[in-house]
PDB file of C-alpha atoms in Angstrom:
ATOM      1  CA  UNK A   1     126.086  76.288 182.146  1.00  0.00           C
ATOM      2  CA  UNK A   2     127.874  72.596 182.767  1.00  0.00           C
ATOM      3  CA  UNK A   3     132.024  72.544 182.708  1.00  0.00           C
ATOM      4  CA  UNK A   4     133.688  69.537 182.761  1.00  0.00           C
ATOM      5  CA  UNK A   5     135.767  69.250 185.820  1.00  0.00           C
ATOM      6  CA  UNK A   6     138.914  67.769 184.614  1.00  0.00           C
ATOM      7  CA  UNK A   7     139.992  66.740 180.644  1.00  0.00           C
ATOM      8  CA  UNK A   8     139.073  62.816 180.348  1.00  0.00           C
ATOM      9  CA  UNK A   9     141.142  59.984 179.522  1.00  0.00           C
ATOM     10  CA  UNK A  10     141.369  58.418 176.314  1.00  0.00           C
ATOM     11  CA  UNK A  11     143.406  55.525 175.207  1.00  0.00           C
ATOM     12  CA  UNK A  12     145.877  53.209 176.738  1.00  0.00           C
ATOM     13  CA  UNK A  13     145.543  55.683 179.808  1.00  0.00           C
ATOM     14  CA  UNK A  14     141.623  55.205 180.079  1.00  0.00           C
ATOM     15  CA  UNK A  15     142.023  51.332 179.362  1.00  0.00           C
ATOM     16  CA  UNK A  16     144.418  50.957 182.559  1.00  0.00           C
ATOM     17  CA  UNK A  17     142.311  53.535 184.578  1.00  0.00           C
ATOM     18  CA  UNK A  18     139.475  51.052 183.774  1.00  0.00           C
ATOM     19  CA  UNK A  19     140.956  48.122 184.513  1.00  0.00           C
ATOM     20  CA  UNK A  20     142.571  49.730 188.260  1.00  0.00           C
ATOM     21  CA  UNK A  21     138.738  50.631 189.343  1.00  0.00           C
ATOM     22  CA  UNK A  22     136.949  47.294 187.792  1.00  0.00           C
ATOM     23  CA  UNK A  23     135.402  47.019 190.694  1.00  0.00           C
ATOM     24  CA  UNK A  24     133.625  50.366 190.979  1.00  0.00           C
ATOM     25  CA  UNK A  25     130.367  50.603 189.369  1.00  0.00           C
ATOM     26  CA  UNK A  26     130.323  52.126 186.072  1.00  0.00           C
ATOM     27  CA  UNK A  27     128.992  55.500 186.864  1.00  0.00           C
ATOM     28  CA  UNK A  28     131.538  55.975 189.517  1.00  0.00           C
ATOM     29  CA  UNK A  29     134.420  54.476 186.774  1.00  0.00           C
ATOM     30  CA  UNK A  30     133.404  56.683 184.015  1.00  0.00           C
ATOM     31  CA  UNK A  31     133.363  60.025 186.660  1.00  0.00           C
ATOM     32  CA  UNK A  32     136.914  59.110 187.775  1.00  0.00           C
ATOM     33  CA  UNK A  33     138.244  58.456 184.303  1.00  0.00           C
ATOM     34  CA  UNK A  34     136.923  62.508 183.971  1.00  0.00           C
ATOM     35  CA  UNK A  35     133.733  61.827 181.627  1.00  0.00           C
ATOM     36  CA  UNK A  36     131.173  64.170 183.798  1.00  0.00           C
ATOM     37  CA  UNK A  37     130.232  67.410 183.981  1.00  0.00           C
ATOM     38  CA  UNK A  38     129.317  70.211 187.004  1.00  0.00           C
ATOM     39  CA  UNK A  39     125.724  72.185 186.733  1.00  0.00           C
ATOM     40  CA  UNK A  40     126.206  75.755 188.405  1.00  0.00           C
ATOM     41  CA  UNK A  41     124.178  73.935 191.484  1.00  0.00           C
ATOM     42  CA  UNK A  42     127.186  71.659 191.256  1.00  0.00           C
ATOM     43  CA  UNK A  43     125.227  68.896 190.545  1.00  0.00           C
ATOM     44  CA  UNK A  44     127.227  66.160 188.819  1.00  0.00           C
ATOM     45  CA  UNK A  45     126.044  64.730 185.894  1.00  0.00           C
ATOM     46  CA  UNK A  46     128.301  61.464 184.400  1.00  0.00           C
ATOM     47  CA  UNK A  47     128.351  60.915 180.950  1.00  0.00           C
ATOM     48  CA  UNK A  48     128.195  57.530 180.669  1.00  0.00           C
ATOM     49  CA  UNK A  49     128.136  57.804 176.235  1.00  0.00           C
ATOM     50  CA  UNK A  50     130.943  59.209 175.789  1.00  0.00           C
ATOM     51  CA  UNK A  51     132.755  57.056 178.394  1.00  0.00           C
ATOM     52  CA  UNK A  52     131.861  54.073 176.264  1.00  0.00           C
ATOM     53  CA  UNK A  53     132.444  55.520 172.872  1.00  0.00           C
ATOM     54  CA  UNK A  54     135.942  56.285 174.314  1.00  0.00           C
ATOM     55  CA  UNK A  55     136.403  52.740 175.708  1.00  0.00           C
ATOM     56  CA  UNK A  56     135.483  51.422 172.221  1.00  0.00           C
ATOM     57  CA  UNK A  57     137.725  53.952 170.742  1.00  0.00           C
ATOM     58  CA  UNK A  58     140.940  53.297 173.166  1.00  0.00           C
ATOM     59  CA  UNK A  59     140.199  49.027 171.701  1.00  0.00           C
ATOM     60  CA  UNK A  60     140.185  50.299 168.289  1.00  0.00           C
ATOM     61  CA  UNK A  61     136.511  49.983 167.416  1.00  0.00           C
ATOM     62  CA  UNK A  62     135.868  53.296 166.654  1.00  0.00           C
ATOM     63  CA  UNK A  63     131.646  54.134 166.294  1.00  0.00           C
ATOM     64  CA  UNK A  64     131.355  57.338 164.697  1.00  0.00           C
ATOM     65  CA  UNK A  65     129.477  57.055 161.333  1.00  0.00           C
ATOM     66  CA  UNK A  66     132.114  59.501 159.894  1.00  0.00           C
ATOM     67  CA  UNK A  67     134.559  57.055 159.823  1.00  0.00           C
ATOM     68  CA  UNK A  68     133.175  54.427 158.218  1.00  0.00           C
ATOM     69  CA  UNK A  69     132.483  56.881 154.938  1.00  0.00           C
ATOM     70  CA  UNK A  70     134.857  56.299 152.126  1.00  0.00           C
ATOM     71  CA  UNK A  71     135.155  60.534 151.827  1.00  0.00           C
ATOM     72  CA  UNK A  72     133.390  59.865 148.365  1.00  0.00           C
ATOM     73  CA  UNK A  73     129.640  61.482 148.725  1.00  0.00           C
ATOM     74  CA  UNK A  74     126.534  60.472 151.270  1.00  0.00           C
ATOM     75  CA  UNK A  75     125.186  57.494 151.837  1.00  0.00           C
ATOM     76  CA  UNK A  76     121.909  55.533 150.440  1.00  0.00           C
ATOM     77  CA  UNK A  77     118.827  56.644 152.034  1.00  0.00           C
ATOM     78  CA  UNK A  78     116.207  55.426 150.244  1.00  0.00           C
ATOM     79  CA  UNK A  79     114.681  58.878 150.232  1.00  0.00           C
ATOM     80  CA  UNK A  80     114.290  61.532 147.259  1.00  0.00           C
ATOM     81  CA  UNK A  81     113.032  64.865 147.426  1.00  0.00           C
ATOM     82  CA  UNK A  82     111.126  66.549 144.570  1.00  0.00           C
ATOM     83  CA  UNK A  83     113.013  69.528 143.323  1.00  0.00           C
ATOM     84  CA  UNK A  84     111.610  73.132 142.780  1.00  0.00           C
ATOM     85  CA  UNK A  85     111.307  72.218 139.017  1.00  0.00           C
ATOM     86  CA  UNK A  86     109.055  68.888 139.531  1.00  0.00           C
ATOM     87  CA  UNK A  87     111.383  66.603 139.266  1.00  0.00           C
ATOM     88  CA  UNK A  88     112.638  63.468 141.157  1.00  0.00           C
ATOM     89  CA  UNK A  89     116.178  62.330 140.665  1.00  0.00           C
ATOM     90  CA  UNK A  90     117.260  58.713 141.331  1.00  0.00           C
ATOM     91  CA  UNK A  91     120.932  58.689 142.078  1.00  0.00           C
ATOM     92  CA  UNK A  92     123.437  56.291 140.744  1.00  0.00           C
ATOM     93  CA  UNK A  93     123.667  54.294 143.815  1.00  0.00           C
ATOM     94  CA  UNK A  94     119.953  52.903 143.428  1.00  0.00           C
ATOM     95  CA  UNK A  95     120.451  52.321 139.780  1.00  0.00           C
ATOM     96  CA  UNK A  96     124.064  50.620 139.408  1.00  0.00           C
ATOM     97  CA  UNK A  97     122.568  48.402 142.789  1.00  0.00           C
ATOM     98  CA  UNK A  98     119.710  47.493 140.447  1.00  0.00           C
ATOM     99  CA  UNK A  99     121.898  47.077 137.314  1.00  0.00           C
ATOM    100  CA  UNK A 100     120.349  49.677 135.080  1.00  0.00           C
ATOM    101  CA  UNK A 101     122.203  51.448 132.450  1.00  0.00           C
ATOM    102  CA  UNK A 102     121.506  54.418 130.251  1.00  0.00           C
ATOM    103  CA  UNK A 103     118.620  54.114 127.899  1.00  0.00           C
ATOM    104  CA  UNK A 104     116.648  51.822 130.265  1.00  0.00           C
ATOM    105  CA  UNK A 105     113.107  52.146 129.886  1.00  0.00           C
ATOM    106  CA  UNK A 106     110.515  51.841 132.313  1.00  0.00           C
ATOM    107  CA  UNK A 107     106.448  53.096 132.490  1.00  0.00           C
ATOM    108  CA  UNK A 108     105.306  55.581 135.207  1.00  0.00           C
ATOM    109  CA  UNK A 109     102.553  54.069 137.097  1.00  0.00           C
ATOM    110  CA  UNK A 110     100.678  56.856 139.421  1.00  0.00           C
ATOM    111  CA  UNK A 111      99.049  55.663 142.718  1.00  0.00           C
ATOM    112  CA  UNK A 112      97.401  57.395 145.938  1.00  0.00           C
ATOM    113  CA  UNK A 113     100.438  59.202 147.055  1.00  0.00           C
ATOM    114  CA  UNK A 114     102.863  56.473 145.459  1.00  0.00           C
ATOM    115  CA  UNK A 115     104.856  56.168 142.408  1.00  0.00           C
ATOM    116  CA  UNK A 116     105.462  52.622 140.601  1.00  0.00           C
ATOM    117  CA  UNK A 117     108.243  52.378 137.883  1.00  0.00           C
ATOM    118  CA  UNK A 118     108.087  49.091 135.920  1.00  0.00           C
ATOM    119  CA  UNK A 119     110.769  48.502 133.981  1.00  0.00           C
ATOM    120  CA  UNK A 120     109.914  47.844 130.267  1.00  0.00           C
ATOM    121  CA  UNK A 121     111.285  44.583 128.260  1.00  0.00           C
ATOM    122  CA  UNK A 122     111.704  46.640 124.836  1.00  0.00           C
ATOM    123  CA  UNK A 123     114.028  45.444 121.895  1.00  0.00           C
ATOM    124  CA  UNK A 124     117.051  46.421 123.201  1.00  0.00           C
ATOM    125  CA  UNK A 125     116.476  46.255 126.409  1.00  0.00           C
ATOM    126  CA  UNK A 126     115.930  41.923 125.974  1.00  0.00           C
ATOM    127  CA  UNK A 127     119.462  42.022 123.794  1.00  0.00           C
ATOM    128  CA  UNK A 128     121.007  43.473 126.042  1.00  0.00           C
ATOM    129  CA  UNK A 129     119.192  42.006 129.585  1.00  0.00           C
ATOM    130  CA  UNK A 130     117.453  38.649 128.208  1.00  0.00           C
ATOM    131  CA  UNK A 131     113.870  38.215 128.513  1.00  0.00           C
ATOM    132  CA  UNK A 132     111.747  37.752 131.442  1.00  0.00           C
ATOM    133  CA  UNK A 133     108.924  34.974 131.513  1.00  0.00           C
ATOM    134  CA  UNK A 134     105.686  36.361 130.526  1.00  0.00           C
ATOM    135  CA  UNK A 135     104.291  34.582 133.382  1.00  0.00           C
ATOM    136  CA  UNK A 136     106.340  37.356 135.800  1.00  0.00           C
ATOM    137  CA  UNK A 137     105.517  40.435 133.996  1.00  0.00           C
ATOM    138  CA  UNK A 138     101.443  39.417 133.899  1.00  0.00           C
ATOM    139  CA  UNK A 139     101.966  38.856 137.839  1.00  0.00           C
ATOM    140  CA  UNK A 140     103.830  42.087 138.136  1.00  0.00           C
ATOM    141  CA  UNK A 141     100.958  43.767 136.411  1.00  0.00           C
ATOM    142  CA  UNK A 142      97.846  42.303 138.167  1.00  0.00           C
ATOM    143  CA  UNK A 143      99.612  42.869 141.769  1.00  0.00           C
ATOM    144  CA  UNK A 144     100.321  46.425 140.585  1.00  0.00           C
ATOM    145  CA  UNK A 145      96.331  46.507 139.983  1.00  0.00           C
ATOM    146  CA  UNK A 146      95.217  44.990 142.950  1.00  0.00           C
ATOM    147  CA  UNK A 147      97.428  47.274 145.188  1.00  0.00           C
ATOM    148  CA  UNK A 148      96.138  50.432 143.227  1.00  0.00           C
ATOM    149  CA  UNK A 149      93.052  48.684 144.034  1.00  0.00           C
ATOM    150  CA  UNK A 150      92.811  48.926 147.637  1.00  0.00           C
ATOM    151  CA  UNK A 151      94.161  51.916 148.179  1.00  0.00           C
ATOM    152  CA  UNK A 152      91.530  53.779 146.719  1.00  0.00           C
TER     153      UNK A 152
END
């Protein structure tokens, strides 16, 4: 099992510890500013990722994806997962980004192993939205037909 020899520097200590050995090459930096481990064959292994993440850190441009969360739920993935039921949810990221709002209509379109949702112009829908051209939505269609199409 690897220890770490000796508890690394961080912050204005690492910054000055960096800037004494500048002219040391960066594995032999990073060991003396205490970012490297010892196998039990006492073979030293620097960590040169956590030396940098700790530079970035000590000049206040922290990396982590942590902290750039707001602490308010996960991020977009672009991802769903069907749920033991059947269904697929689309969360309210993907829908507010898009515009929708409740009572938005669209038609199901099944493919080979894809899913196409077209959104549909209905009555309250164009009050609410205005109308597209026709032009677009006959487009929309035939590419929708062509893809479908080729896949199979």
């Amino acid at each position: 099992m690897a220890e770490t020899a000796s508890a690394p520097l961080t912050g204005k200590a690492l910054l000055q510890k960096v800037k004494e050995l500048s002219s040391l090459p960066r594995r032999e930096t990073a060991k003396r500013c205490g970012y490297y481990t010892v196998a039990k064959n006492s073979q030293v292994r620097v960590n040169l990722t956590d030396f940098y993440d700790a530079l970035l850190a000590a000049r206040g441009i922290p990396l982590s994806p942590e902290s750039s969360k707001d602490g308010r739920g996960r991020e977009a993935t672009y991802r769903v997962t069907v749920h033991k039921n059947g269904q697929i949810v689309i969360g309210s990221t993907y829908t507010e980004a898009m515009g929708l709002k409740p009572g938005d209509e669209f038609e199901i379109k099944l493919g080979y192993k894809h899913i196409h949702l077209i959104y549909l112009e209905t009555s309250k829908n164009l009050t609410r939205k205005g109308a597209l051209d026709e032009d677009e939505d006959l487009d929309e269609e035939e590419e929708i037909d062509e893809e479908e199409r080729m896949e199979e």
